[in-house]
CSV table of C-alpha atoms in Angstrom, one decimal:
chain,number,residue,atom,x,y,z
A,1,UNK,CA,-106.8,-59.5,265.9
A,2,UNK,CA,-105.9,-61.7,262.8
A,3,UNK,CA,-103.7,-60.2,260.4
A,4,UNK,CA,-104.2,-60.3,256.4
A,5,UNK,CA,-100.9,-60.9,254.4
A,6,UNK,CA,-99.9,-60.7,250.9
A,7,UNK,CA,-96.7,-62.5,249.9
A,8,UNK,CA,-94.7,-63.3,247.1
A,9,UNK,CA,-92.7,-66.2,245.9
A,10,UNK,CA,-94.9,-68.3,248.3
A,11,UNK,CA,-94.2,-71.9,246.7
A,12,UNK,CA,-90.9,-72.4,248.5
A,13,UNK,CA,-88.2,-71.6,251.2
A,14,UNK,CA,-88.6,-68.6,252.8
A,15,UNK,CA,-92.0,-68.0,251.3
A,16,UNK,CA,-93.1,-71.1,252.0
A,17,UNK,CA,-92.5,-70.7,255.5
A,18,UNK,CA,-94.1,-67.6,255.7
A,19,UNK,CA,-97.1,-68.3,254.3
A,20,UNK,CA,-97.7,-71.7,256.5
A,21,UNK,CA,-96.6,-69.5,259.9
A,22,UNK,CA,-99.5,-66.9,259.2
A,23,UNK,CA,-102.0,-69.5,257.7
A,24,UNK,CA,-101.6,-71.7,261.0
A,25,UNK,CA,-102.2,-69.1,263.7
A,26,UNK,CA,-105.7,-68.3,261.7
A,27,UNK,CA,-104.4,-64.6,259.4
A,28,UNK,CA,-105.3,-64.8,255.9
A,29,UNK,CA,-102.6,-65.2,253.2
A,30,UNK,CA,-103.1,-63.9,249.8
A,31,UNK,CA,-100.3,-66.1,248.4
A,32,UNK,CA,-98.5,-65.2,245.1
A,33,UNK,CA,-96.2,-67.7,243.0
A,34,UNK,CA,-96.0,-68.1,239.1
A,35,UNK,CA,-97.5,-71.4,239.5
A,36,UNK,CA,-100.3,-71.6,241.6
A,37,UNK,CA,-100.4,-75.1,241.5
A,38,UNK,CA,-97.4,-75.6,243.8
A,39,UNK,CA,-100.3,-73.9,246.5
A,40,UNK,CA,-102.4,-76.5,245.8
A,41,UNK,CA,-102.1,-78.3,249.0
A,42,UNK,CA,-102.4,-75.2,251.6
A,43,UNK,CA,-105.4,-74.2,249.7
A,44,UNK,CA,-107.0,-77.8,250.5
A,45,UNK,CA,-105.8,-77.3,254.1
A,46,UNK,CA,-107.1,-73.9,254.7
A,47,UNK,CA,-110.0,-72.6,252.2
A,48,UNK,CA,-110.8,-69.5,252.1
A,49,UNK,CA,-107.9,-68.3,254.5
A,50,UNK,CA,-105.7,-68.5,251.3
A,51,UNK,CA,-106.2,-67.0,247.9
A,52,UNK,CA,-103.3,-68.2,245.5
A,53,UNK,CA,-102.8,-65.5,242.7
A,54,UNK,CA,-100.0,-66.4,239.8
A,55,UNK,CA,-98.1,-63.5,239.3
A,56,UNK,CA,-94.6,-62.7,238.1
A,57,UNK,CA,-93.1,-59.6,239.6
A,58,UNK,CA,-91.7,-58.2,236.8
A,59,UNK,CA,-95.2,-58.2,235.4
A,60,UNK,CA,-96.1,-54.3,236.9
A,61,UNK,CA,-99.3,-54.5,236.0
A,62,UNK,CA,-100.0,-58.1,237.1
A,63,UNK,CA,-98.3,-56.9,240.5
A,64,UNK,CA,-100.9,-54.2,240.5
A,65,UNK,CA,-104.4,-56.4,239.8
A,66,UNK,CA,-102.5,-59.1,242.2
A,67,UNK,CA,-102.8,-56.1,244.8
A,68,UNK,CA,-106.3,-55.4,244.0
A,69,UNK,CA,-107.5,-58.6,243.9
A,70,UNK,CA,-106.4,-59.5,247.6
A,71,UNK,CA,-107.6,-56.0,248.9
A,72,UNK,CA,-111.1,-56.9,247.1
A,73,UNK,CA,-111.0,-60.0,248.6
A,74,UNK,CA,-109.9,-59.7,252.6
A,75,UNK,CA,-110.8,-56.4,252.7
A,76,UNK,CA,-107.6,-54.5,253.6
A,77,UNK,CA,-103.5,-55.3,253.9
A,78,UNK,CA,-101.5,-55.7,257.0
A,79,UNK,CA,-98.2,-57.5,255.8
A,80,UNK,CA,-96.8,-57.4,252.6
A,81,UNK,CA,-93.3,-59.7,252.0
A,82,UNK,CA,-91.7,-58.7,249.3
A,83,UNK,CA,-90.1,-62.3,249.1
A,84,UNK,CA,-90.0,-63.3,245.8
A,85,UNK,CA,-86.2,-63.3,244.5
A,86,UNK,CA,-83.0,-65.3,242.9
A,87,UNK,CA,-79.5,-65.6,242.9
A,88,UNK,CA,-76.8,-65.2,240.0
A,89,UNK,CA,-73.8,-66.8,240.3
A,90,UNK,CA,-70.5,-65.2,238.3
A,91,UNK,CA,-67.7,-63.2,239.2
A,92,UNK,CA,-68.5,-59.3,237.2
A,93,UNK,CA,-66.5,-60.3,234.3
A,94,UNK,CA,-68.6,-63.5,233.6
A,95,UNK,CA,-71.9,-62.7,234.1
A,96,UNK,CA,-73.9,-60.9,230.8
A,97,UNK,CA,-75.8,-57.7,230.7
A,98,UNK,CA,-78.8,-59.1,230.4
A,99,UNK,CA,-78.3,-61.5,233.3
A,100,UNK,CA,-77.8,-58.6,235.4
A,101,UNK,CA,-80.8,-56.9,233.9
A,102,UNK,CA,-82.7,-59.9,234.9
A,103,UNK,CA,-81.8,-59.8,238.6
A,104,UNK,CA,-82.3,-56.3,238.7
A,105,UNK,CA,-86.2,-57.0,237.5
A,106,UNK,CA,-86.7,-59.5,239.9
A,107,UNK,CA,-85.2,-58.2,242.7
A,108,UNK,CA,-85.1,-54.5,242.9
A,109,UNK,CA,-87.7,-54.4,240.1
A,110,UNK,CA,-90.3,-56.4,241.4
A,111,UNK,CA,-90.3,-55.1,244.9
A,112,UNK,CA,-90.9,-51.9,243.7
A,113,UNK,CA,-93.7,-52.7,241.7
A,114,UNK,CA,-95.6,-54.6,244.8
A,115,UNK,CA,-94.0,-52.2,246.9
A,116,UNK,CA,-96.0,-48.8,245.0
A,117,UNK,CA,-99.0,-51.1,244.4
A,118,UNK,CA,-100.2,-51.2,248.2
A,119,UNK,CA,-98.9,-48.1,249.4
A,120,UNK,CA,-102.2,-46.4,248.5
A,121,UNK,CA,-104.4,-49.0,250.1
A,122,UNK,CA,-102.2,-49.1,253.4
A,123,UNK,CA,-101.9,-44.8,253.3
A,124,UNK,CA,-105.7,-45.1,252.7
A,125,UNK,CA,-106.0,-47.5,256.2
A,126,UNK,CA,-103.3,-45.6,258.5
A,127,UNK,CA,-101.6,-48.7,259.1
A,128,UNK,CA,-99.7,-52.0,257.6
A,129,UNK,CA,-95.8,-53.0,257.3
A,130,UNK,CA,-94.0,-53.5,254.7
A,131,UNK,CA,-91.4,-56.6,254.8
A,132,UNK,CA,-88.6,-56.5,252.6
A,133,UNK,CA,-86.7,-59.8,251.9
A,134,UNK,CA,-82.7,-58.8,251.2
A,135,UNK,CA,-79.7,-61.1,252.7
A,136,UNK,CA,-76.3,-60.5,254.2
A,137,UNK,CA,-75.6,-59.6,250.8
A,138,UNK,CA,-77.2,-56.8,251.2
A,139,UNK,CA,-75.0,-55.3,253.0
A,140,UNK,CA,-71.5,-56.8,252.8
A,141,UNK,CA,-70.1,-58.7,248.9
A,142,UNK,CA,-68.8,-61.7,248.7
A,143,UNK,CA,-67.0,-62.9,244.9
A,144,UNK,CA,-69.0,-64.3,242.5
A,145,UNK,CA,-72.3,-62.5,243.9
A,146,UNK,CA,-71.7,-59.0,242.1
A,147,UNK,CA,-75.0,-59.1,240.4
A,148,UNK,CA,-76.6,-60.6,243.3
A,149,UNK,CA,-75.4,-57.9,245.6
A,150,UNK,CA,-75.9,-55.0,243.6
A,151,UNK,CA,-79.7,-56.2,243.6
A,152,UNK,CA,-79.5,-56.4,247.1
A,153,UNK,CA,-77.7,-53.2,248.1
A,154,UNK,CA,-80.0,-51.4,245.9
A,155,UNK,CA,-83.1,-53.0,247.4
A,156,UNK,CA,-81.5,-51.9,251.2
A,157,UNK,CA,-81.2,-48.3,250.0
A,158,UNK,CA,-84.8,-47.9,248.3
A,159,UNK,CA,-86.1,-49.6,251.6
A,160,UNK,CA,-84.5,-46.9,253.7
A,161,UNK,CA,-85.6,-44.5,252.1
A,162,UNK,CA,-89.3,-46.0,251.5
A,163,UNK,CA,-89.1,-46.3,255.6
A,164,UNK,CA,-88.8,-42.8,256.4
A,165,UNK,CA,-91.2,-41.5,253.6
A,166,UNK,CA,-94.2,-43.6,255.2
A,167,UNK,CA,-93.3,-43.2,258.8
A,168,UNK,CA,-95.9,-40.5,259.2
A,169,UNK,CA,-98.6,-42.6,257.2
A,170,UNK,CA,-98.4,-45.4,260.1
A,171,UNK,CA,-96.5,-47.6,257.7
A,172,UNK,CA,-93.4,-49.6,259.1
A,173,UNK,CA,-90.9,-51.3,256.7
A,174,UNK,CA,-88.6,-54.0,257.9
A,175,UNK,CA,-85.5,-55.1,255.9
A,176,UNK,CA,-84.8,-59.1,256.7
A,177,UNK,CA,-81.5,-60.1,255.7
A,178,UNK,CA,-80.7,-63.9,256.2
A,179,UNK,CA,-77.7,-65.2,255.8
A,180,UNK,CA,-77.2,-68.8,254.6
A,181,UNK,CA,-79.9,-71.2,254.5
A,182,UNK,CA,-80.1,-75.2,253.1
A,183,UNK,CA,-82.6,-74.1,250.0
A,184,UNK,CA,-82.5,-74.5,246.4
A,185,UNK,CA,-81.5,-70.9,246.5
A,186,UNK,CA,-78.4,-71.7,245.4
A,187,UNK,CA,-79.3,-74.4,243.4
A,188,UNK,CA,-82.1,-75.2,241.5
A,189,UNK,CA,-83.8,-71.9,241.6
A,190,UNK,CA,-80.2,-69.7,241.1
A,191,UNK,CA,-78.8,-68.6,237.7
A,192,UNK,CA,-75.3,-69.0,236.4
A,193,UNK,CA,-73.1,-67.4,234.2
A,194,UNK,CA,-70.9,-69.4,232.2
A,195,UNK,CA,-67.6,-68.9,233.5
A,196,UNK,CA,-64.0,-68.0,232.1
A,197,UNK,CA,-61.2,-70.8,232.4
A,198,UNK,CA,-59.5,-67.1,233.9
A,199,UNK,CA,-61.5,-67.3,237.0
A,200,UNK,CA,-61.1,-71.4,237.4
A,201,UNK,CA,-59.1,-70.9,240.9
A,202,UNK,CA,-61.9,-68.6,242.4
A,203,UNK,CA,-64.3,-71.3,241.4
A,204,UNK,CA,-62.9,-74.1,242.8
A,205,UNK,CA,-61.7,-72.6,246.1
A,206,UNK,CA,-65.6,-71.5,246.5
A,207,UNK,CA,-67.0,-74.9,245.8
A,208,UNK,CA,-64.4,-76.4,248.2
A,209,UNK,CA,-65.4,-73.9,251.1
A,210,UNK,CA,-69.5,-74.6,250.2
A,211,UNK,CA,-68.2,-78.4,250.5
A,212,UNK,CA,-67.2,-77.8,254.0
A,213,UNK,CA,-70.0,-75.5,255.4
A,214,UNK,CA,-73.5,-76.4,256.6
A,215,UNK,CA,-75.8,-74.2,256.2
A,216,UNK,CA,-79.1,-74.3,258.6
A,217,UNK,CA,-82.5,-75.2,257.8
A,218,UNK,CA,-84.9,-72.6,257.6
A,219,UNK,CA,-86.9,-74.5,260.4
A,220,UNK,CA,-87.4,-71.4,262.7
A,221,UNK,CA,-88.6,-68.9,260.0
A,222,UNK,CA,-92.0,-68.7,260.8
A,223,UNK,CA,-91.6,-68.0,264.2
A,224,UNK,CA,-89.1,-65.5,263.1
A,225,UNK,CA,-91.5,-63.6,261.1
A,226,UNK,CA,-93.9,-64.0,263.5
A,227,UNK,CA,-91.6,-62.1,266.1
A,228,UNK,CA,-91.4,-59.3,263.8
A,229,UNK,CA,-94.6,-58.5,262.8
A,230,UNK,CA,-96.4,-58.8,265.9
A,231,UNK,CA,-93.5,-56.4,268.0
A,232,UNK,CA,-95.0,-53.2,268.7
A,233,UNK,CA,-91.8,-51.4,267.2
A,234,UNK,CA,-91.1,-53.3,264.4
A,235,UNK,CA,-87.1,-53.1,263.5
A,236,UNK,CA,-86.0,-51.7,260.8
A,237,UNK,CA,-83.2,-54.2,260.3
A,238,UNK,CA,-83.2,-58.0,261.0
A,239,UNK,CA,-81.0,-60.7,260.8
A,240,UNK,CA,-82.2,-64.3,260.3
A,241,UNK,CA,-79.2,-66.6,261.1
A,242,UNK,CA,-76.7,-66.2,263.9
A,243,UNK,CA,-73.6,-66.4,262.0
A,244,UNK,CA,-74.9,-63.0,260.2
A,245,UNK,CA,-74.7,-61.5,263.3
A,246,UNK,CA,-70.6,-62.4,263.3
A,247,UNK,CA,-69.9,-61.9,259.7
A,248,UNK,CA,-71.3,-58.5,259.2
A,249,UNK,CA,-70.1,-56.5,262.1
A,250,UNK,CA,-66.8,-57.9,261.3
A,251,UNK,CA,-67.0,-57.0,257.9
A,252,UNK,CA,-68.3,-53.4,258.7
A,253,UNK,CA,-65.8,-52.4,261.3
A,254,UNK,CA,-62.8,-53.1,258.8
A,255,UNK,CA,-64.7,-50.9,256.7
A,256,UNK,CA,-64.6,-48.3,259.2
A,257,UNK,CA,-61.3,-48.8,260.2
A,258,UNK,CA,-60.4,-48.1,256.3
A,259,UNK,CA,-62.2,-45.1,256.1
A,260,UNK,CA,-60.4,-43.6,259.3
A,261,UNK,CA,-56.8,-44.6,258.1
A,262,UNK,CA,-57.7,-42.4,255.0
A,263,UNK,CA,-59.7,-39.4,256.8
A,264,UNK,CA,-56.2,-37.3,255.6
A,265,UNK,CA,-57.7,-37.9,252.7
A,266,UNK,CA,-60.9,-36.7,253.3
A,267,UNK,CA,-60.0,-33.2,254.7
A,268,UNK,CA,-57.7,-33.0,251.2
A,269,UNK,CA,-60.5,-33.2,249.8
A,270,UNK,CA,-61.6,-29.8,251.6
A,271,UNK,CA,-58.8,-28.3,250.8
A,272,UNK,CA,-57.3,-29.2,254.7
């Protein structure tokens, strides 16, 4: 049985990639970008199997009628990607308040909004997943990604939570978490806070290591999402990228061996 998706940030990378996966095995994509024109060209290739909507995510109620309008349209919801998203670049000291405030719309924000907008219709059907875009950085923190993180670690623990709320409705959420990719991501489409002549070393010592380091094409995300939303037990985590699966175990288990060097400190704590 075809499936009917709605996905934001469709015009590029991950999105992109989404959205042409589901559209060529014959689902229905209800596509959302700020600019629809960049659909343009998937909307010549497959009619009425796409309806671009513009929406920005930090619009709640345009995130709401975007909702409405796809339900009206295909009839009901199985897969909603919460993919639209950006990076900011700075180390905590260089970045602004309202930078932060930004990402926080965007990426915690805007989730939510899409998020609360189809619960109802997917309660209302018994079924549908729920696909949340994070990273790596999601759950480890790299310098010069506070802002980035803390949108992203957020995002992780609302999705948790949101996945063990809607278990009983038939509802399954999925957190992606890529590691990464060769996009504008960290380009074009990033932010970046002007930086402190204090923090020069940390900058330069980044952009050499970026210098050295390919990152992958995104050439296998559509099969990727396709793996997940077709599994009969959908996970609840999901890397996309091998190397996360080296960088975050590592990363974890030194956290765990912290806390257990301290676990005197703990019982103190109790009084032990």
């Amino acid at each position: 049985m075809s499936k009917v998706w709605l996905i934001t940030g469709s015009s590029k990378g991950f999105g992109r990639a989404f959205t042409e996966a589901a559209l060529e095995r014959g689902d229905r994509v209800a596509a959302t970008a700020r600019d629809t024109s960049t659909l343009a060209d998937l909307a010549e290739r497959y009619g009425d199997a796409i309806l671009p909507l513009t929406l920005d995510v930090t619009d709640r109620d345009a995130a709401f009628r975007a909702v409405s309008s796809a339900h009206e349209t295909f009839g009901r919801l199985d897969v909603v990607i919460n993919n639209a998203g950006y990076g900011l670049f700075g180390t905590v000291e260089e970045i602004t308040e309202q930078q932060l405030r930004d990402q926080l719309e965007v990426n915690l924000f805007g989730v939510l909004h899409v998020t609360q907008a189809v619960l109802p219709i997917m309660r209302e059907q018994g079924s549908g997943h729920i696909i949340q875009v994070s990273s790596i950085g999601g759950l480890v923190a790299f310098p010069n990604l506070g802002g980035y993180h803390a949108s992203k670690w957020a995002l992780e623990a609302l999705s948790d939570s949101l996945a063990q709320e809607v278990a009983g409705f038939g509802i399954n959420v999925t957190i992606v978490e890529p590691t990464g990719f060769d996009t504008d991501w960290s380009t074009a489409s990033a932010v970046f806070a002007d930086p402190l002549p204090q923090y020069a070393p940390l900058h330069e010592g980044m952009a050499a290591q970026r210098a050295t380091t390919t990152q992958p094409k995104p050439v296998g995300f559509g099969d990727a999402i396709l793996a997940v939303v077709d599994a009969e037990t959908p996970p609840r985590r999901v890397f996309f990228g091998e190397s996360a699966t080296q960088i975050v175990p590592h990363i974890l288990n030194q956290r765990l061996t912290d806390l257990a060097e301290w676990n005197s400190v703990s019982r103190l704590a109790e009084g032990k």
